[in-house]
Amino acid sequence: MKTTPFTEKHISLGAKMHEFAGYNMPIEYSGIIDEHLTVCNAVGVFDVSHMGEFWVKGPHALDFIQQVTSNNAAVLTPGKVQYTCFPNETGGIVDDLLVYAYEPDKYMLVVNAANIEKDWNWCVSHNQAGAELENSSDRMAQLAVQGPKALAALQKLTPLDLSGIPYYTFCVGEFAGIPNVIISNTGYTGAGGFELYFYPQDAMAIWDAIFKAGDEFGIKPIGLGARDTLRLEMGFCLYGNDIDDTTSPIEAGLGWITKFVDGKNFTNREALERQKAEGVARKLVGFEMIDRGIPRHGYALTDGEGRPIGHVTSGTMSPTRKIGIGMGYVETAFSKPGTEIYLDNRGRRLKAQVVKPPFRK
C-alpha cells in the first residue's frame, strides 16, 4: 500500500488503519461518532494527502478545462475555486473535482484519490487543446482542518487574514513558518474550515504546529469514517457511491455545475443538454428513515406496494440526528420532497421520506 507523509504518525497515535484507494489510511481514532461531533463542535484534522493534484498550464489551459469539465471555468479569476466534473462520452461522470484558478494560464485540478490514474489518462487522451499537464499528486501533501474553531486555531500560524478568504476561494502564503502554502476555504464536511496544500517535506512541521495551535480548542485527528458521515449529513456526493461512470450529472442533481454556455463544447454536451430539457427517468434524492433502520449501500427502495423504484447509494445512522439517513436513485415520480418511500432491509419494508439535504442544519 502507498503511504502519506503522516502514515507513521497515524499508527503511533493508535488509529485504526485500512486500505483506501491504494493508501494505508486512518479510518478512525477515538470512534466515528466522537470524531464526527468534534468536527461539528470544535476542530478536527483529516489527512487527505492521498488526493490527486494536476497542474494545467500555458495559453491553452482554459481551453482544455472548458473542454473536459462541465462547469464554466471562464468565470474564474485567480484565487477562486470551482466544483465541477469530467463528463464521459456515454452520459456518466469520470470523476468530480475542484478547479483552482492559480494565476492567468495556470490551474490546479484536485481529483479523487481512487481515480488519479484514470483521471490522468483521461486528461492526457482528451488534451486536444495542447495545454501543458503535470501530475503532481506524489509531490503534494494535504490536510483538511475542519470545524467552527478551525479559523481561530489556524490564524495563530499565519500572517494572512483567514477571515478574508471567502468560501471557495484560496490564497498562498506563509503558514507555520513555511512559505508558499495554499490555504483554501473549501471542505467536505459542511462544518467550515480550510484545506492546506504543501510539500511533503514540510508535512510534520505543519502537523505539529496545527495541533499545538488547536490544543486549547480540543483539536483531534479525524479518520475517513467520520469524513464519510459528515459529508453524508450534508448531502455531498461520494464518487463510486452516489456518482460514477453510469450516472449523469443531471440525474445526480448536479445540473448547477453543468453549464451550457455559448462556446463551451465539453464532452457529451449535446446529450446532457437534451437530458436537462427533456427530463430524466431517475433522480438522486436524500431521504430520512421514519421507521427505525439504517440504510446501506445497495439496499432496494420500493413504493408502498413493494415495487422496486430505486436503490440506496449511501446511508448511515446520523450522529447528530440519531436517525437513519441516506441518498439513492429513485424513479423521478418519487423524487419530490415529502414523498413516502420504503427501504427493503433484507426483506423488512421500512418507511422513509424523501427530503432535500442537508440533513444537518
GROMACS .gro file of C-alpha atoms in nm:
model
  361
    1MET     CA    1   0.000   0.000   0.000
    2LYS     CA    2   0.102   0.358  -0.059
    3THR     CA    3   0.166   0.587   0.237
    4THR     CA    4   0.125   0.958   0.305
    5PRO     CA    5   0.377   1.174   0.497
    6PHE     CA    6   0.156   1.122   0.803
    7THR     CA    7   0.112   0.744   0.795
    8GLU     CA    8   0.359   0.670   1.074
    9LYS     CA    9   0.202   0.945   1.287
   10HIS     CA   10  -0.143   0.787   1.245
   11ILE     CA   11  -0.008   0.448   1.352
   12SER     CA   12   0.175   0.592   1.652
   13LEU     CA   13  -0.148   0.764   1.765
   14GLY     CA   14  -0.332   0.432   1.759
   15ALA     CA   15  -0.551   0.493   1.454
   16LYS     CA   16  -0.742   0.202   1.306
   17MET     CA   17  -0.576   0.175   0.965
   18HIS     CA   18  -0.718   0.027   0.644
   19GLU     CA   19  -0.655   0.035   0.272
   20PHE     CA   20  -0.834   0.313   0.086
   21ALA     CA   21  -0.767   0.395  -0.280
   22GLY     CA   22  -0.440   0.204  -0.255
   23TYR     CA   23  -0.322   0.400   0.052
   24ASN     CA   24  -0.282   0.291   0.414
   25MET     CA   25  -0.523   0.540   0.570
   26PRO     CA   26  -0.670   0.608   0.918
   27ILE     CA   27  -1.036   0.506   0.936
   28GLU     CA   28  -1.093   0.614   1.295
   29TYR     CA   29  -0.914   0.715   1.614
   30SER     CA   30  -1.149   0.769   1.911
   31GLY     CA   31  -1.457   0.644   1.725
   32ILE     CA   32  -1.659   0.775   1.432
   33ILE     CA   33  -1.932   0.940   1.640
   34ASP     CA   34  -1.686   1.117   1.871
   35GLU     CA   35  -1.479   1.235   1.575
   36HIS     CA   36  -1.788   1.345   1.383
   37LEU     CA   37  -1.911   1.557   1.675
   38THR     CA   38  -1.562   1.700   1.731
   39VAL     CA   39  -1.568   1.842   1.378
   40CYS     CA   40  -1.923   1.974   1.419
   41ASN     CA   41  -1.848   2.145   1.751
   42ALA     CA   42  -1.475   2.220   1.763
   43VAL     CA   43  -1.198   2.132   1.516
   44GLY     CA   44  -1.057   1.818   1.359
   45VAL     CA   45  -0.773   1.737   1.121
   46PHE     CA   46  -0.801   1.500   0.824
   47ASP     CA   47  -0.505   1.365   0.633
   48VAL     CA   48  -0.618   1.394   0.272
   49SER     CA   49  -0.272   1.368   0.115
   50HIS     CA   50  -0.399   1.076  -0.093
   51MET     CA   51  -0.596   1.316  -0.315
   52GLY     CA   52  -0.464   1.387  -0.663
   53GLU     CA   53  -0.338   1.720  -0.796
   54PHE     CA   54  -0.284   1.803  -1.163
   55TRP     CA   55  -0.141   2.132  -1.290
   56VAL     CA   56  -0.277   2.273  -1.616
   57LYS     CA   57  -0.062   2.549  -1.763
   58GLY     CA   58   0.001   2.758  -2.071
   59PRO     CA   59  -0.201   2.972  -2.311
   60HIS     CA   60  -0.440   2.683  -2.384
   61ALA     CA   61  -0.503   2.587  -2.020
   62LEU     CA   62  -0.852   2.736  -2.003
   63ASP     CA   63  -0.948   2.589  -2.340
   64PHE     CA   64  -0.858   2.244  -2.210
   65ILE     CA   65  -1.054   2.286  -1.885
   66GLN     CA   66  -1.357   2.413  -2.074
   67GLN     CA   67  -1.342   2.107  -2.298
   68VAL     CA   68  -1.313   1.837  -2.030
   69THR     CA   69  -1.519   1.981  -1.741
   70SER     CA   70  -1.891   2.054  -1.710
   71ASN     CA   71  -1.882   2.385  -1.523
   72ASN     CA   72  -1.789   2.720  -1.676
   73ALA     CA   73  -1.429   2.783  -1.576
   74ALA     CA   74  -1.423   3.105  -1.779
   75VAL     CA   75  -1.579   3.288  -1.485
   76LEU     CA   76  -1.286   3.202  -1.257
   77THR     CA   77  -1.033   3.466  -1.155
   78PRO     CA   78  -0.709   3.399  -0.966
   79GLY     CA   79  -0.786   3.287  -0.612
   80LYS     CA   80  -1.122   3.128  -0.697
   81VAL     CA   81  -1.216   2.759  -0.668
   82GLN     CA   82  -1.489   2.579  -0.862
   83TYR     CA   83  -1.663   2.244  -0.814
   84THR     CA   84  -1.712   2.055  -1.140
   85CYS     CA   85  -1.694   1.714  -1.304
   86PHE     CA   86  -1.543   1.533  -1.601
   87PRO     CA   87  -1.838   1.408  -1.814
   88ASN     CA   88  -1.773   1.094  -2.018
   89GLU     CA   89  -1.897   1.015  -2.367
   90THR     CA   90  -2.181   0.790  -2.251
   91GLY     CA   91  -2.362   1.024  -2.013
   92GLY     CA   92  -2.179   0.936  -1.694
   93ILE     CA   93  -1.911   1.101  -1.481
   94VAL     CA   94  -1.540   1.018  -1.496
   95ASP     CA   95  -1.487   1.200  -1.165
   96ASP     CA   96  -1.591   1.508  -0.969
   97LEU     CA   97  -1.317   1.756  -0.887
   98LEU     CA   98  -1.214   2.106  -0.784
   99VAL     CA   99  -1.056   2.361  -1.020
  100TYR     CA  100  -0.822   2.617  -0.860
  101ALA     CA  101  -0.752   2.929  -1.066
  102TYR     CA  102  -0.395   2.982  -0.950
  103GLU     CA  103  -0.292   3.261  -1.186
  104PRO     CA  104  -0.362   3.350  -1.550
  105ASP     CA  105  -0.291   3.041  -1.762
  106LYS     CA  106  -0.228   2.823  -1.457
  107TYR     CA  107  -0.483   2.600  -1.283
  108MET     CA  108  -0.475   2.315  -1.034
  109LEU     CA  109  -0.722   2.026  -1.058
  110VAL     CA  110  -0.786   1.830  -0.736
  111VAL     CA  111  -0.925   1.484  -0.808
  112ASN     CA  112  -1.033   1.185  -0.601
  113ALA     CA  113  -0.763   0.951  -0.477
  114ALA     CA  114  -0.919   0.636  -0.623
  115ASN     CA  115  -0.934   0.797  -0.968
  116ILE     CA  116  -0.590   0.956  -1.002
  117GLU     CA  117  -0.462   0.721  -1.273
  118LYS     CA  118  -0.798   0.709  -1.454
  119ASP     CA  119  -0.833   1.088  -1.444
  120TRP     CA  120  -0.476   1.148  -1.557
  121ASN     CA  121  -0.519   0.914  -1.853
  122TRP     CA  122  -0.849   1.083  -1.935
  123CYS     CA  123  -0.692   1.430  -1.930
  124VAL     CA  124  -0.392   1.326  -2.140
  125SER     CA  125  -0.607   1.149  -2.400
  126HIS     CA  126  -0.851   1.443  -2.424
  127ASN     CA  127  -0.592   1.721  -2.441
  128GLN     CA  128  -0.678   1.838  -2.793
  129ALA     CA  129  -0.621   2.198  -2.680
  130GLY     CA  130  -0.250   2.137  -2.627
  131ALA     CA  131  -0.234   2.250  -2.263
  132GLU     CA  132   0.072   2.170  -2.051
  133LEU     CA  133  -0.028   1.898  -1.800
  134GLU     CA  134   0.165   1.794  -1.491
  135ASN     CA  135   0.069   1.523  -1.241
  136SER     CA  136   0.197   1.645  -0.902
  137SER     CA  137  -0.005   1.402  -0.689
  138ASP     CA  138   0.305   1.242  -0.533
  139ARG     CA  139   0.472   1.579  -0.473
  140MET     CA  140   0.198   1.742  -0.268
  141ALA     CA  141   0.056   1.676   0.079
  142GLN     CA  142  -0.277   1.800   0.210
  143LEU     CA  143  -0.453   1.845   0.544
  144ALA     CA  144  -0.817   1.943   0.588
  145VAL     CA  145  -0.868   2.134   0.914
  146GLN     CA  146  -1.243   2.145   0.966
  147GLY     CA  147  -1.486   2.275   1.226
  148PRO     CA  148  -1.612   2.602   1.377
  149LYS     CA  149  -1.286   2.651   1.572
  150ALA     CA  150  -1.061   2.592   1.270
  151LEU     CA  151  -1.019   2.960   1.185
  152ALA     CA  152  -0.920   3.060   1.539
  153ALA     CA  153  -0.668   2.778   1.561
  154LEU     CA  154  -0.508   2.832   1.221
  155GLN     CA  155  -0.499   3.211   1.245
  156LYS     CA  156  -0.223   3.175   1.506
  157LEU     CA  157   0.002   3.025   1.239
  158THR     CA  158  -0.020   3.273   0.952
  159PRO     CA  159   0.002   3.650   0.895
  160LEU     CA  160  -0.270   3.613   0.631
  161ASP     CA  161  -0.620   3.720   0.738
  162LEU     CA  162  -0.808   3.391   0.717
  163SER     CA  163  -1.142   3.564   0.777
  164GLY     CA  164  -1.080   3.744   0.449
  165ILE     CA  165  -1.081   3.419   0.248
  166PRO     CA  166  -1.444   3.363   0.143
  167TYR     CA  167  -1.592   3.020   0.078
  168TYR     CA  168  -1.449   2.857  -0.235
  169THR     CA  169  -1.152   3.091  -0.259
  170PHE     CA  170  -0.787   3.047  -0.159
  171CYS     CA  171  -0.462   3.232  -0.108
  172VAL     CA  172  -0.096   3.137  -0.100
  173GLY     CA  173   0.143   3.246   0.173
  174GLU     CA  174   0.338   3.165   0.486
  175PHE     CA  175   0.192   2.912   0.726
  176ALA     CA  176   0.367   2.778   1.038
  177GLY     CA  177   0.686   2.938   0.908
  178ILE     CA  178   0.660   2.751   0.578
  179PRO     CA  179   0.636   2.961   0.257
  180ASN     CA  180   0.402   2.903  -0.037
  181VAL     CA  181   0.132   2.704   0.143
  182ILE     CA  182  -0.202   2.700  -0.038
  183ILE     CA  183  -0.478   2.785   0.213
  184SER     CA  184  -0.822   2.709   0.072
  185ASN     CA  185  -1.163   2.778   0.225
  186THR     CA  186  -1.312   2.456   0.098
  187GLY     CA  187  -1.402   2.130   0.265
  188TYR     CA  188  -1.612   1.819   0.256
  189THR     CA  189  -1.776   1.839   0.599
  190GLY     CA  190  -2.012   2.137   0.599
  191ALA     CA  191  -1.856   2.247   0.929
  192GLY     CA  192  -1.632   2.522   0.790
  193GLY     CA  193  -1.255   2.528   0.787
  194PHE     CA  194  -0.963   2.516   0.549
  195GLU     CA  195  -0.765   2.279   0.333
  196LEU     CA  196  -0.387   2.322   0.323
  197TYR     CA  197  -0.158   2.211   0.038
  198PHE     CA  198   0.219   2.191   0.088
  199TYR     CA  199   0.532   1.993   0.005
  200PRO     CA  200   0.570   1.653   0.176
  201GLN     CA  201   0.899   1.754   0.340
  202ASP     CA  202   0.710   2.020   0.539
  203ALA     CA  203   0.432   1.785   0.647
  204MET     CA  204   0.530   1.703   1.004
  205ALA     CA  205   0.629   2.062   1.091
  206ILE     CA  206   0.283   2.175   0.977
  207TRP     CA  207   0.106   1.888   1.156
  208ASP     CA  208   0.281   1.963   1.487
  209ALA     CA  209   0.215   2.336   1.460
  210ILE     CA  210  -0.156   2.282   1.391
  211PHE     CA  211  -0.205   2.051   1.687
  212LYS     CA  212  -0.019   2.287   1.919
  213ALA     CA  213  -0.228   2.583   1.800
  214GLY     CA  214  -0.551   2.388   1.829
  215ASP     CA  215  -0.489   2.233   2.169
  216GLU     CA  216  -0.700   2.492   2.354
  217PHE     CA  217  -0.991   2.418   2.120
  218GLY     CA  218  -0.989   2.041   2.174
  219ILE     CA  219  -0.840   1.959   1.835
  220LYS     CA  220  -0.832   1.591   1.735
  221PRO     CA  221  -0.714   1.384   1.438
  222ILE     CA  222  -1.009   1.251   1.238
  223GLY     CA  223  -1.034   0.941   1.021
  224LEU     CA  224  -1.207   0.869   0.693
  225GLY     CA  225  -1.505   0.710   0.870
  226ALA     CA  226  -1.620   1.042   1.014
  227ARG     CA  227  -1.534   1.216   0.688
  228ASP     CA  228  -1.796   0.994   0.523
  229THR     CA  229  -2.069   1.054   0.785
  230LEU     CA  230  -2.002   1.429   0.781
  231ARG     CA  231  -2.029   1.457   0.403
  232LEU     CA  232  -2.342   1.240   0.401
  233GLU     CA  233  -2.517   1.461   0.658
  234MET     CA  234  -2.455   1.750   0.417
  235GLY     CA  235  -2.579   1.554   0.115
  236PHE     CA  236  -2.242   1.576  -0.063
  237CYS     CA  237  -2.187   1.311  -0.331
  238LEU     CA  238  -1.917   1.046  -0.294
  239TYR     CA  239  -1.767   0.920  -0.617
  240GLY     CA  240  -1.809   0.546  -0.651
  241ASN     CA  241  -2.127   0.553  -0.440
  242ASP     CA  242  -2.358   0.835  -0.545
  243ILE     CA  243  -2.197   0.921  -0.878
  244ASP     CA  244  -1.990   0.713  -1.118
  245ASP     CA  245  -1.932   0.633  -1.485
  246THR     CA  246  -2.300   0.535  -1.526
  247THR     CA  247  -2.472   0.832  -1.354
  248SER     CA  248  -2.523   1.160  -1.536
  249PRO     CA  249  -2.475   1.493  -1.359
  250ILE     CA  250  -2.838   1.579  -1.442
  251GLU     CA  251  -2.964   1.262  -1.269
  252ALA     CA  252  -2.736   1.335  -0.972
  253GLY     CA  253  -2.875   1.684  -0.916
  254LEU     CA  254  -2.555   1.841  -1.046
  255GLY     CA  255  -2.720   2.048  -1.315
  256TRP     CA  256  -2.587   2.352  -1.131
  257ILE     CA  257  -2.231   2.254  -1.228
  258THR     CA  258  -2.330   2.166  -1.586
  259LYS     CA  259  -2.324   2.492  -1.781
  260PHE     CA  260  -2.445   2.510  -2.140
  261VAL     CA  261  -2.293   2.848  -2.222
  262ASP     CA  262  -2.200   2.964  -2.570
  263GLY     CA  263  -1.861   2.845  -2.687
  264LYS     CA  264  -1.821   2.573  -2.424
  265ASN     CA  265  -1.829   2.246  -2.615
  266PHE     CA  266  -1.749   2.000  -2.338
  267THR     CA  267  -1.762   1.621  -2.362
  268ASN     CA  268  -2.114   1.486  -2.425
  269ARG     CA  269  -2.269   1.833  -2.401
  270GLU     CA  270  -2.543   1.760  -2.655
  271ALA     CA  271  -2.676   1.454  -2.470
  272LEU     CA  272  -2.665   1.624  -2.129
  273GLU     CA  273  -2.837   1.934  -2.266
  274ARG     CA  274  -3.111   1.709  -2.404
  275GLN     CA  275  -3.147   1.540  -2.063
  276LYS     CA  276  -3.189   1.876  -1.893
  277ALA     CA  277  -3.453   1.984  -2.143
  278GLU     CA  278  -3.649   1.659  -2.161
  279GLY     CA  279  -3.602   1.533  -1.805
  280VAL     CA  280  -3.457   1.208  -1.672
  281ALA     CA  281  -3.612   0.878  -1.564
  282ARG     CA  282  -3.443   0.873  -1.224
  283LYS     CA  283  -3.302   1.122  -0.978
  284LEU     CA  284  -3.067   1.115  -0.681
  285VAL     CA  285  -3.256   1.208  -0.363
  286GLY     CA  286  -3.196   1.232   0.007
  287PHE     CA  287  -3.424   1.050   0.248
  288GLU     CA  288  -3.478   1.012   0.621
  289MET     CA  289  -3.600   0.698   0.790
  290ILE     CA  290  -3.941   0.718   0.958
  291ASP     CA  291  -3.921   0.360   1.082
  292ARG     CA  292  -3.612   0.263   1.276
  293GLY     CA  293  -3.341   0.131   1.048
  294ILE     CA  294  -3.011   0.212   0.881
  295PRO     CA  295  -2.994   0.239   0.502
  296ARG     CA  296  -2.696   0.063   0.346
  297HIS     CA  297  -2.540   0.092   0.002
  298GLY     CA  298  -2.719  -0.134  -0.243
  299TYR     CA  299  -3.043  -0.179  -0.048
  300ALA     CA  300  -3.354  -0.163  -0.267
  301LEU     CA  301  -3.602   0.126  -0.242
  302THR     CA  302  -3.968   0.050  -0.316
  303ASP     CA  303  -4.308   0.214  -0.338
  304GLY     CA  304  -4.595   0.142  -0.099
  305GLU     CA  305  -4.685  -0.174  -0.288
  306GLY     CA  306  -4.335  -0.316  -0.265
  307ARG     CA  307  -4.245  -0.244  -0.629
  308PRO     CA  308  -3.874  -0.158  -0.671
  309ILE     CA  309  -3.826   0.208  -0.764
  310GLY     CA  310  -3.455   0.253  -0.700
  311HIS     CA  311  -3.165   0.175  -0.469
  312VAL     CA  312  -2.957   0.325  -0.187
  313THR     CA  313  -2.619   0.470  -0.281
  314SER     CA  314  -2.511   0.597   0.066
  315GLY     CA  315  -2.659   0.555   0.411
  316THR     CA  316  -2.578   0.575   0.781
  317MET     CA  317  -2.715   0.647   1.125
  318SER     CA  318  -2.681   1.024   1.155
  319PRO     CA  319  -2.454   1.106   1.453
  320THR     CA  320  -2.627   1.443   1.507
  321ARG     CA  321  -2.987   1.350   1.425
  322LYS     CA  322  -2.985   0.992   1.565
  323ILE     CA  323  -3.196   0.867   1.275
  324GLY     CA  324  -3.118   0.673   0.961
  325ILE     CA  325  -3.037   0.892   0.662
  326GLY     CA  326  -2.946   0.807   0.307
  327MET     CA  327  -2.913   0.901  -0.056
  328GLY     CA  328  -3.026   0.697  -0.353
  329TYR     CA  329  -3.163   0.697  -0.705
  330VAL     CA  330  -3.541   0.668  -0.744
  331GLU     CA  331  -3.784   0.696  -1.032
  332THR     CA  332  -3.845   1.065  -1.095
  333ALA     CA  333  -4.212   1.037  -0.989
  334PHE     CA  334  -4.090   0.958  -0.635
  335SER     CA  335  -3.825   1.232  -0.610
  336LYS     CA  336  -4.036   1.516  -0.467
  337PRO     CA  337  -3.959   1.607  -0.102
  338GLY     CA  338  -4.223   1.467   0.130
  339THR     CA  339  -4.282   1.155  -0.081
  340GLU     CA  340  -4.303   0.832   0.121
  341ILE     CA  341  -4.079   0.552   0.002
  342TYR     CA  342  -3.973   0.224   0.159
  343LEU     CA  343  -3.637   0.066   0.234
  344ASP     CA  344  -3.610  -0.307   0.175
  345ASN     CA  345  -3.388  -0.411   0.466
  346ARG     CA  346  -3.330  -0.780   0.397
  347GLY     CA  347  -3.698  -0.843   0.341
  348ARG     CA  348  -3.825  -0.594   0.601
  349ARG     CA  349  -4.002  -0.294   0.448
  350LEU     CA  350  -3.921   0.020   0.645
  351LYS     CA  351  -4.088   0.356   0.580
  352ALA     CA  352  -3.880   0.658   0.482
  353GLN     CA  353  -3.945   1.007   0.346
  354VAL     CA  354  -3.773   1.194   0.066
  355VAL     CA  355  -3.613   1.518   0.194
  356LYS     CA  356  -3.389   1.785   0.049
  357PRO     CA  357  -3.039   1.771   0.204
  358PRO     CA  358  -2.858   1.881   0.407
  359PHE     CA  359  -2.973   1.655   0.689
  360ARG     CA  360  -2.769   1.858   0.938
  361LYS     CA  361  -2.890   2.216   0.957
   0.00000   0.00000   0.00000
